[in-house]
Coordinates of C-alpha atoms in Angstrom, one line a residue:
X1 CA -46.5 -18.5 -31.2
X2 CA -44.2 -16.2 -33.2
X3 CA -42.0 -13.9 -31.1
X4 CA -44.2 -10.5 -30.4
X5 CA -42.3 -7.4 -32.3
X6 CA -43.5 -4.1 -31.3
X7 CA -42.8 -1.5 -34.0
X8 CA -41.7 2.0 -33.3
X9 CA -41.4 4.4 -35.9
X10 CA -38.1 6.1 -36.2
X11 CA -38.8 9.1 -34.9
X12 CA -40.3 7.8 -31.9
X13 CA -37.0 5.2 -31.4
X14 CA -34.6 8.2 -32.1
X15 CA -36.5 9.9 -29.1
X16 CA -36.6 6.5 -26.8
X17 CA -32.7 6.6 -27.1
X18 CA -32.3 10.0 -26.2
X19 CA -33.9 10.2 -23.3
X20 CA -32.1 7.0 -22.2
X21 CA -29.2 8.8 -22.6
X22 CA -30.3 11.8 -20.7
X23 CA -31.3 9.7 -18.4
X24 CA -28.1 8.2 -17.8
X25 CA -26.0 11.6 -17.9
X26 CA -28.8 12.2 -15.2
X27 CA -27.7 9.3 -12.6
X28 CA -23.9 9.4 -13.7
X29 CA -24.3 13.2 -12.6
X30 CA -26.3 11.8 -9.3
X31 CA -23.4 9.1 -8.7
X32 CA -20.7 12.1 -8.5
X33 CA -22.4 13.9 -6.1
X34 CA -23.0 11.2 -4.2
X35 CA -19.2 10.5 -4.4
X36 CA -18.2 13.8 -3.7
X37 CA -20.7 14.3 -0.6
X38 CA -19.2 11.1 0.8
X39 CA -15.7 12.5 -0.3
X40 CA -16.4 15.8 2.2
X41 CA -18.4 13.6 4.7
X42 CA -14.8 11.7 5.0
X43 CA -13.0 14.4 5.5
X44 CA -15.3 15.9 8.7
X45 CA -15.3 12.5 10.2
X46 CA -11.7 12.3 10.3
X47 CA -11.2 15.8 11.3
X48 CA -13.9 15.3 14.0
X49 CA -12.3 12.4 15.2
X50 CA -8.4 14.1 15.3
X51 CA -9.8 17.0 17.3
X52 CA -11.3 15.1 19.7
X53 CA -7.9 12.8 20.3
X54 CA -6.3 16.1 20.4
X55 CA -8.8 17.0 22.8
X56 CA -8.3 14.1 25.2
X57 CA -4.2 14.4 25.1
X58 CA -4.9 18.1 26.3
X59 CA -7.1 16.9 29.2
X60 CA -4.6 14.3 30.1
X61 CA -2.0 17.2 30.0
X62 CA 0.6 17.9 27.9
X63 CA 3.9 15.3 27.6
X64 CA 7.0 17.0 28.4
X65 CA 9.5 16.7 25.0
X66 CA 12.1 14.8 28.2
X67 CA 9.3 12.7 28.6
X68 CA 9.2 11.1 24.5
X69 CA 11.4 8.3 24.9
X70 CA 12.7 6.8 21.6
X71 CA 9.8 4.0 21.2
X72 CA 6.9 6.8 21.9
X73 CA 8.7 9.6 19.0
X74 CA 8.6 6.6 16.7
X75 CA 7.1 7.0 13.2
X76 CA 6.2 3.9 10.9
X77 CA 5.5 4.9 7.5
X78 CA 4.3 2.7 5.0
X79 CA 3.6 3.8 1.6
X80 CA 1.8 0.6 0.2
X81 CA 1.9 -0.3 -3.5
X82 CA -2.0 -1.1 -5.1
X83 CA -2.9 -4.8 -4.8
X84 CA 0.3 -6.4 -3.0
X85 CA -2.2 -7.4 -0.1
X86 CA -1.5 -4.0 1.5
X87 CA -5.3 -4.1 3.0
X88 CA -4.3 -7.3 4.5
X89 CA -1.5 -5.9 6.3
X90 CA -2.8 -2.8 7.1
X91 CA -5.7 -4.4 9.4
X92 CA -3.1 -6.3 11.3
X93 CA -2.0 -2.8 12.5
X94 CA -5.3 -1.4 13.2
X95 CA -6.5 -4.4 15.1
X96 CA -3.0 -4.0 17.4
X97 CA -3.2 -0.4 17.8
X98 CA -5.4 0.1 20.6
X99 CA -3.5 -2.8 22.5
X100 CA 0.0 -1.7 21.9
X101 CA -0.9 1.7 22.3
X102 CA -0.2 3.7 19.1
X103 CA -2.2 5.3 16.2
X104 CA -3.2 4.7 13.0
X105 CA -3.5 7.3 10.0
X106 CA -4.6 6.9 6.4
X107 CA -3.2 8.9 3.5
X108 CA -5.9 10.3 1.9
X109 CA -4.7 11.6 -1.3
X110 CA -6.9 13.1 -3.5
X111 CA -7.7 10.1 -6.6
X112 CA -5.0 8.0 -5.1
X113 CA -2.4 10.5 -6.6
X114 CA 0.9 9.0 -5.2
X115 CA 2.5 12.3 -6.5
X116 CA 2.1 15.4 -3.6
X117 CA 2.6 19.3 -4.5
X118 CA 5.7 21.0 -3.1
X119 CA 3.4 22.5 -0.7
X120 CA 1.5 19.2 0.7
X121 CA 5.0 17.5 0.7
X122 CA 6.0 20.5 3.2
X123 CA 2.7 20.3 5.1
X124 CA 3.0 16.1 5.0
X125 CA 6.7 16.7 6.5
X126 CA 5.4 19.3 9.0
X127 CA 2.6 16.6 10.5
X128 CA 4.8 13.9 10.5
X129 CA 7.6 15.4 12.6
X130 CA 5.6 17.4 15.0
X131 CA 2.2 16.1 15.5
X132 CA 2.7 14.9 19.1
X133 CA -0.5 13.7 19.7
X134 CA -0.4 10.9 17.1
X135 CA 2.8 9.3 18.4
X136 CA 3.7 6.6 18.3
X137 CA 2.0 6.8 15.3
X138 CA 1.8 4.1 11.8
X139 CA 1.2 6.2 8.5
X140 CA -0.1 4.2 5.6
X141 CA -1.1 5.0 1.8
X142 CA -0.8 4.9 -1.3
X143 CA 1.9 7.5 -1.6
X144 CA 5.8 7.4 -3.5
X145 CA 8.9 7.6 -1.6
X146 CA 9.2 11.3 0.4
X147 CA 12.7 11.6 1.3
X148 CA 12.4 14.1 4.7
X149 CA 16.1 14.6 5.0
X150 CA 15.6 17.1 2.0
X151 CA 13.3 19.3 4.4
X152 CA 15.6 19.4 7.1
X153 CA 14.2 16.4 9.0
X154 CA 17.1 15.7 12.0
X155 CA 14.7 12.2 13.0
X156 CA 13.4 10.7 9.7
X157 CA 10.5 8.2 10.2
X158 CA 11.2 4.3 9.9
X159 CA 9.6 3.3 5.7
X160 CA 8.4 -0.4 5.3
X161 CA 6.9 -1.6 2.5
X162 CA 5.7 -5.0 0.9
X163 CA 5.9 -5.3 -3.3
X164 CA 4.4 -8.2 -5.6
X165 CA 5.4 -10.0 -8.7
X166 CA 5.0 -7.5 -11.1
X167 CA 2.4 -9.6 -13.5
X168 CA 0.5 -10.9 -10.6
X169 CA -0.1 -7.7 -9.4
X170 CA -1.4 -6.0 -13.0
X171 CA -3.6 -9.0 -13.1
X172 CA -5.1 -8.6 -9.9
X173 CA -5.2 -5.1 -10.2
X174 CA -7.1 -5.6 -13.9
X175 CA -9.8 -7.7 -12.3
X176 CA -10.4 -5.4 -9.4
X177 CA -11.2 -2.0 -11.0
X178 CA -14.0 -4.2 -12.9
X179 CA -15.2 -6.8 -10.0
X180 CA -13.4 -5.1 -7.1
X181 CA -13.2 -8.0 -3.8
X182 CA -14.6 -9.5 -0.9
X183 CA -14.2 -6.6 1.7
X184 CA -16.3 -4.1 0.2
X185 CA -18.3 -6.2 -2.7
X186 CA -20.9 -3.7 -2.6
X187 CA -19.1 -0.8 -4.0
X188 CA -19.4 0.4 -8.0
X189 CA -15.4 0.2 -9.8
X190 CA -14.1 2.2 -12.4
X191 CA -14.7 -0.2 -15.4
X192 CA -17.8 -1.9 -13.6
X193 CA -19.7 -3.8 -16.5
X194 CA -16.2 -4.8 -18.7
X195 CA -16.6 -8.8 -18.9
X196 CA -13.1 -8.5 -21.1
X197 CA -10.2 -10.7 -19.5
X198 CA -7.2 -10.1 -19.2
X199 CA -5.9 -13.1 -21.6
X200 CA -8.5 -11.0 -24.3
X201 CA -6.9 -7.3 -23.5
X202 CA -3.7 -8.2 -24.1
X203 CA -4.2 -10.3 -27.6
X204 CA -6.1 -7.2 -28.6
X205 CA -3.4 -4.8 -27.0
X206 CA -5.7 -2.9 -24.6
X207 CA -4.4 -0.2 -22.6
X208 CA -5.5 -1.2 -19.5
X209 CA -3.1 -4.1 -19.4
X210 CA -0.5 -2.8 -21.9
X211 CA 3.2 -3.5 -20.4
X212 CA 3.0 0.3 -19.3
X213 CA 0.9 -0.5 -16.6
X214 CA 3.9 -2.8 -14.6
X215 CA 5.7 0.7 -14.3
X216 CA 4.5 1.2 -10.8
X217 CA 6.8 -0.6 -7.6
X218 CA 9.6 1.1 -9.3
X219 CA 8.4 4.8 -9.1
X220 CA 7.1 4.1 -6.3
X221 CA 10.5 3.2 -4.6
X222 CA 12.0 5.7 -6.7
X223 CA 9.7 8.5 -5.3
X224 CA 8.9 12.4 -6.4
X225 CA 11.8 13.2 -8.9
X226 CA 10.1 13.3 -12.6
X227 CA 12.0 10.9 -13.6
X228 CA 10.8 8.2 -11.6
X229 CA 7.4 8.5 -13.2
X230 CA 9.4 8.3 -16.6
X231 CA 7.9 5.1 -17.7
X232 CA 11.3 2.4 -18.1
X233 CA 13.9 5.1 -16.9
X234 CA 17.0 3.2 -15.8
X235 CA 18.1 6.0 -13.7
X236 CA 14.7 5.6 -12.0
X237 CA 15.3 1.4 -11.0
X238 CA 18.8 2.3 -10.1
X239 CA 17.1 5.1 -7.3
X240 CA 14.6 2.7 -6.3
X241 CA 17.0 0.2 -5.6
X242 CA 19.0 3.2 -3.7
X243 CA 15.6 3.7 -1.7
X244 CA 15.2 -0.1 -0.9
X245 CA 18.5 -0.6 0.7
X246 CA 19.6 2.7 2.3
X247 CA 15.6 4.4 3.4
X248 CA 13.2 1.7 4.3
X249 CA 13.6 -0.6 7.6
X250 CA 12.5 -3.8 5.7
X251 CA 10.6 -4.6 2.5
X252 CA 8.8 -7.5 2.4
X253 CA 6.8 -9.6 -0.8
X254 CA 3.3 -10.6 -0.9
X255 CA 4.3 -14.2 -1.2
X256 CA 5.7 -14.3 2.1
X257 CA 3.7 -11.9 4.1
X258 CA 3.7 -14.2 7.2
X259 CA 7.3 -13.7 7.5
X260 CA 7.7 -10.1 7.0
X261 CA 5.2 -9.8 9.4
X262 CA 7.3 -12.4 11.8
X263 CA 10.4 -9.9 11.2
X264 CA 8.4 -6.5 11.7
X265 CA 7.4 -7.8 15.5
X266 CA 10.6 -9.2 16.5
X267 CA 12.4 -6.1 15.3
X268 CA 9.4 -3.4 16.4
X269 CA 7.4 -5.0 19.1
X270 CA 6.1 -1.9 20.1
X271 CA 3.7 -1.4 17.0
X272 CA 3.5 -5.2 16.0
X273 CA 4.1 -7.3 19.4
X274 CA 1.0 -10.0 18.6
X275 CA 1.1 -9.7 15.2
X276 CA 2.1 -13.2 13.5
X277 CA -0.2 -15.1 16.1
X278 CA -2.9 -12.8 15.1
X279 CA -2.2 -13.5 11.2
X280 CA -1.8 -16.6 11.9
X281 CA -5.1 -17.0 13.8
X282 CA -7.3 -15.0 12.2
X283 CA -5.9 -12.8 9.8
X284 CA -5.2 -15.1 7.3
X285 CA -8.9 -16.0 6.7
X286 CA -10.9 -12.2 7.5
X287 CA -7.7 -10.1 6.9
X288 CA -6.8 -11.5 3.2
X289 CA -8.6 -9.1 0.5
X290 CA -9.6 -11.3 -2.6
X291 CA -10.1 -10.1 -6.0
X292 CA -14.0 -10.8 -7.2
X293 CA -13.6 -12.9 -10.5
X294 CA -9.6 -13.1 -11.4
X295 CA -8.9 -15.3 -14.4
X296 CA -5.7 -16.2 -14.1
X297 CA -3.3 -15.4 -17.1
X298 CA -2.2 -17.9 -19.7
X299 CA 1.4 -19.0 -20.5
X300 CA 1.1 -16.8 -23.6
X301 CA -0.2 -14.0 -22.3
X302 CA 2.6 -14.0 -19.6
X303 CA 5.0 -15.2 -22.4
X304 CA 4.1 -11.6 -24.5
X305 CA 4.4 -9.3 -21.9
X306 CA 7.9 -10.6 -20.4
X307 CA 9.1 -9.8 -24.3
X308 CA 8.8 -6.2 -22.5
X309 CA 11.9 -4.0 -21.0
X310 CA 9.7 -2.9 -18.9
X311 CA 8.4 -6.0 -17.5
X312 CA 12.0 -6.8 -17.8
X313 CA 12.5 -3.5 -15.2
X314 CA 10.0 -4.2 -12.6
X315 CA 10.8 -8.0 -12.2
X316 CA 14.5 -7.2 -12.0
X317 CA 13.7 -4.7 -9.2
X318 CA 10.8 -7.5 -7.6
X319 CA 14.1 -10.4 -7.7
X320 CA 16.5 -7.4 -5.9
X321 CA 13.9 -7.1 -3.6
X322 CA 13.0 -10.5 -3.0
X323 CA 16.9 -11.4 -3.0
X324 CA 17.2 -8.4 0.2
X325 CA 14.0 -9.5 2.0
X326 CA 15.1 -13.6 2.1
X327 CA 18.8 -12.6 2.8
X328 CA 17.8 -10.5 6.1
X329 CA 14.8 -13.4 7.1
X330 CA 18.2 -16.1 6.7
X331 CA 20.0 -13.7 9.2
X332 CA 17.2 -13.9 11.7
X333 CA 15.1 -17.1 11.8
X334 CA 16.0 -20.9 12.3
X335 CA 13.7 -23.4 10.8
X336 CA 12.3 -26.4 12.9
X337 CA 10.1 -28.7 11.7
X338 CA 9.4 -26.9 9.1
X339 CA 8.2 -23.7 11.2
X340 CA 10.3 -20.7 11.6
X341 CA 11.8 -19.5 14.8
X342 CA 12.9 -15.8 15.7
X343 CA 16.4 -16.3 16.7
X344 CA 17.3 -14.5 20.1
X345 CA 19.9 -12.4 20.7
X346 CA 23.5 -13.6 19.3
X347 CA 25.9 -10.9 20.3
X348 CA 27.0 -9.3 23.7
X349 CA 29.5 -6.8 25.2
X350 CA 32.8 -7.8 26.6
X351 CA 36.2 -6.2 27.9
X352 CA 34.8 -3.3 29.4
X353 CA 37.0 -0.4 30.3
X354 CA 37.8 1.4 32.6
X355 CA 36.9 -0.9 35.5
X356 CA 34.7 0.0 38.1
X357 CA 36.6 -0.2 41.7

């Protein structure tokens, strides 16, 4: 049998697509309200749920300001760079918190800005520094560099960070606004339904994986000055490279996560004391976010975009980086059998004067 064809006249098509389209302005429409009813269902949740451990520190009565010790004023911030297995990390410190005592906050910014007003930079600054009831406390999201000392901040919170190879992490990145991952497959991404790879955006120069798109550990290092944002700025690589020594604790690289996370707990047991047995346990396997579908690159594909400066920028701040994090892990580890080992404490204190009688 012959293939059955069922004719429509024109008009009659002209209509069918129409009302397809209507139809699909209708759900599109549907999909946004959705989002944004989830958006404001967020928002009560976690106001509900700040009142009420404002609530409980007020029943327990208030802590005397003598009474915040050095450890309990501490202040982790961690403004994590998309797709550098910031997830993975972040879980580690919300499966210790409760343990170790401390709390947890996301950043919410509205469409992942990483970019705050003057006036949320003031109200940001404000929380940080006086919110009592969430300290200790470990700040996380995918905000740019906020330098407090500019508002006046005498005690400036402790910034850690972890950054990637700069292609690897456009590439992951590419695959996961169209597949997303493992930890939330269920959920609709950006460019849902685009089957292109990334070897096939770049040989037809697509925007979505056009060199332009590796400006992004840089600015967010560099922090909230325009320039920063000023896509291959020099100025902006020589202030992230500022920020990276001189304003964050450590900064450690996806590639070596278990060791950043080694140095993070023998430096600041009191928010990651467990933490490399639990990563090494179990977070390794349900902790590790994996990108649905990632193809990975082709020697000419990685070939073309290294011809760019600004490829040229972000891997020369990812090797600075890289060169910092392995020159502070040589400082304090040993290796043994192939494992590392914290090294204890090498120094003490001597020749002290005046003597007691």
């Amino acid at each position: 049998m012959g293939l059955l064809r069922i004719m429509m006249p024109p008009k009659l098509q002209l209509l069918a697509v129409v009302a397809f389209a209507v139809a699909m302005l209708f759900l599109e429409n549907q999909i946004q309200k959705l989002e944004e009813s989830r958006s404001k269902l967020e928002r009560a949740i976690a106001r509900h749920e700040v009142r009420e451990i404002e609530q409980r520190h007020t029943m327990d009565g208030p802590r005397p300001d003598a009474a915040l010790d050095e450890e309990e004023d501490m202040v982790i911030i961690y403004n994590r760079v998309p797709k550098t297995a910031s997830t993975s990390f972040t879980n580690i410190a919300y499966d210790l918190c409760a343990k170790n005592k401390y709390h947890v906050l996301h950043i919410n910014t509205t469409k992942n800005n990483p970019v705050m007003s003057l006036q949320d930079q003031v109200r940001f600054v404000k929380n940080i520094t006086s919110w009592k009831e969430m300290k200790p406390g470990f700040y996380h999201g995918h905000v740019s560099y906020l330098d407090f000392a500019k508002f006046g901040v005498k005690k400036k919170p402790i910034y850690i960070n972890v950054i990637r190879d700069p292609i690897e992490r456009l590439v992951s990145y590419y695959y996961f606004l169209r597949f997303g991952d493992d930890y939330r497959p269920g959920l609709r991404r950006r460019k849902q339904g685009d089957k292109k790879t990334f070897d096939e955006c770049v040989a037809e120069g697509g925007s979505d994986c056009a060199p332009e798109k590796l400006w992004l550990q840089i600015p967010f290092f560099c922090g909230h000055s325009s320039e920063c944002w000023n896509v291959g700025s020099r100025w902006a690589m020589d202030q992230a490279k500022y920020n990276l020594i001189n304003e964050y604790f450590l900064v450690g690289v996806t590639e070596e996560l278990e060791d950043f996370i080694m140095l993070l707990e023998a430096a600041l047991p009191r928010f990651f004391r467990g933490a490399t047995e639990l990563y090494r346990t179990v977070g390794k396997k349900s902790h590790l976010r994996k990108t649905t579908e990632k193809k990975l690159p082709t020697k000419q594909t990685i070939a073309k975009l290294q011809q760019s400066d600004i490829w040229k920028m972000e891997n020369e701040f990812y090797e600075f980086a890289l060169e910092q994090f392995q020159f502070i892990r040589a400082h304090a580890v040993r290796e043994k059998d192939g494992d590392l080992y914290i090294l204890s404490q090498n120094f003490f204190y001597e020749k002290i004067y005046p003597k007691s009688n």
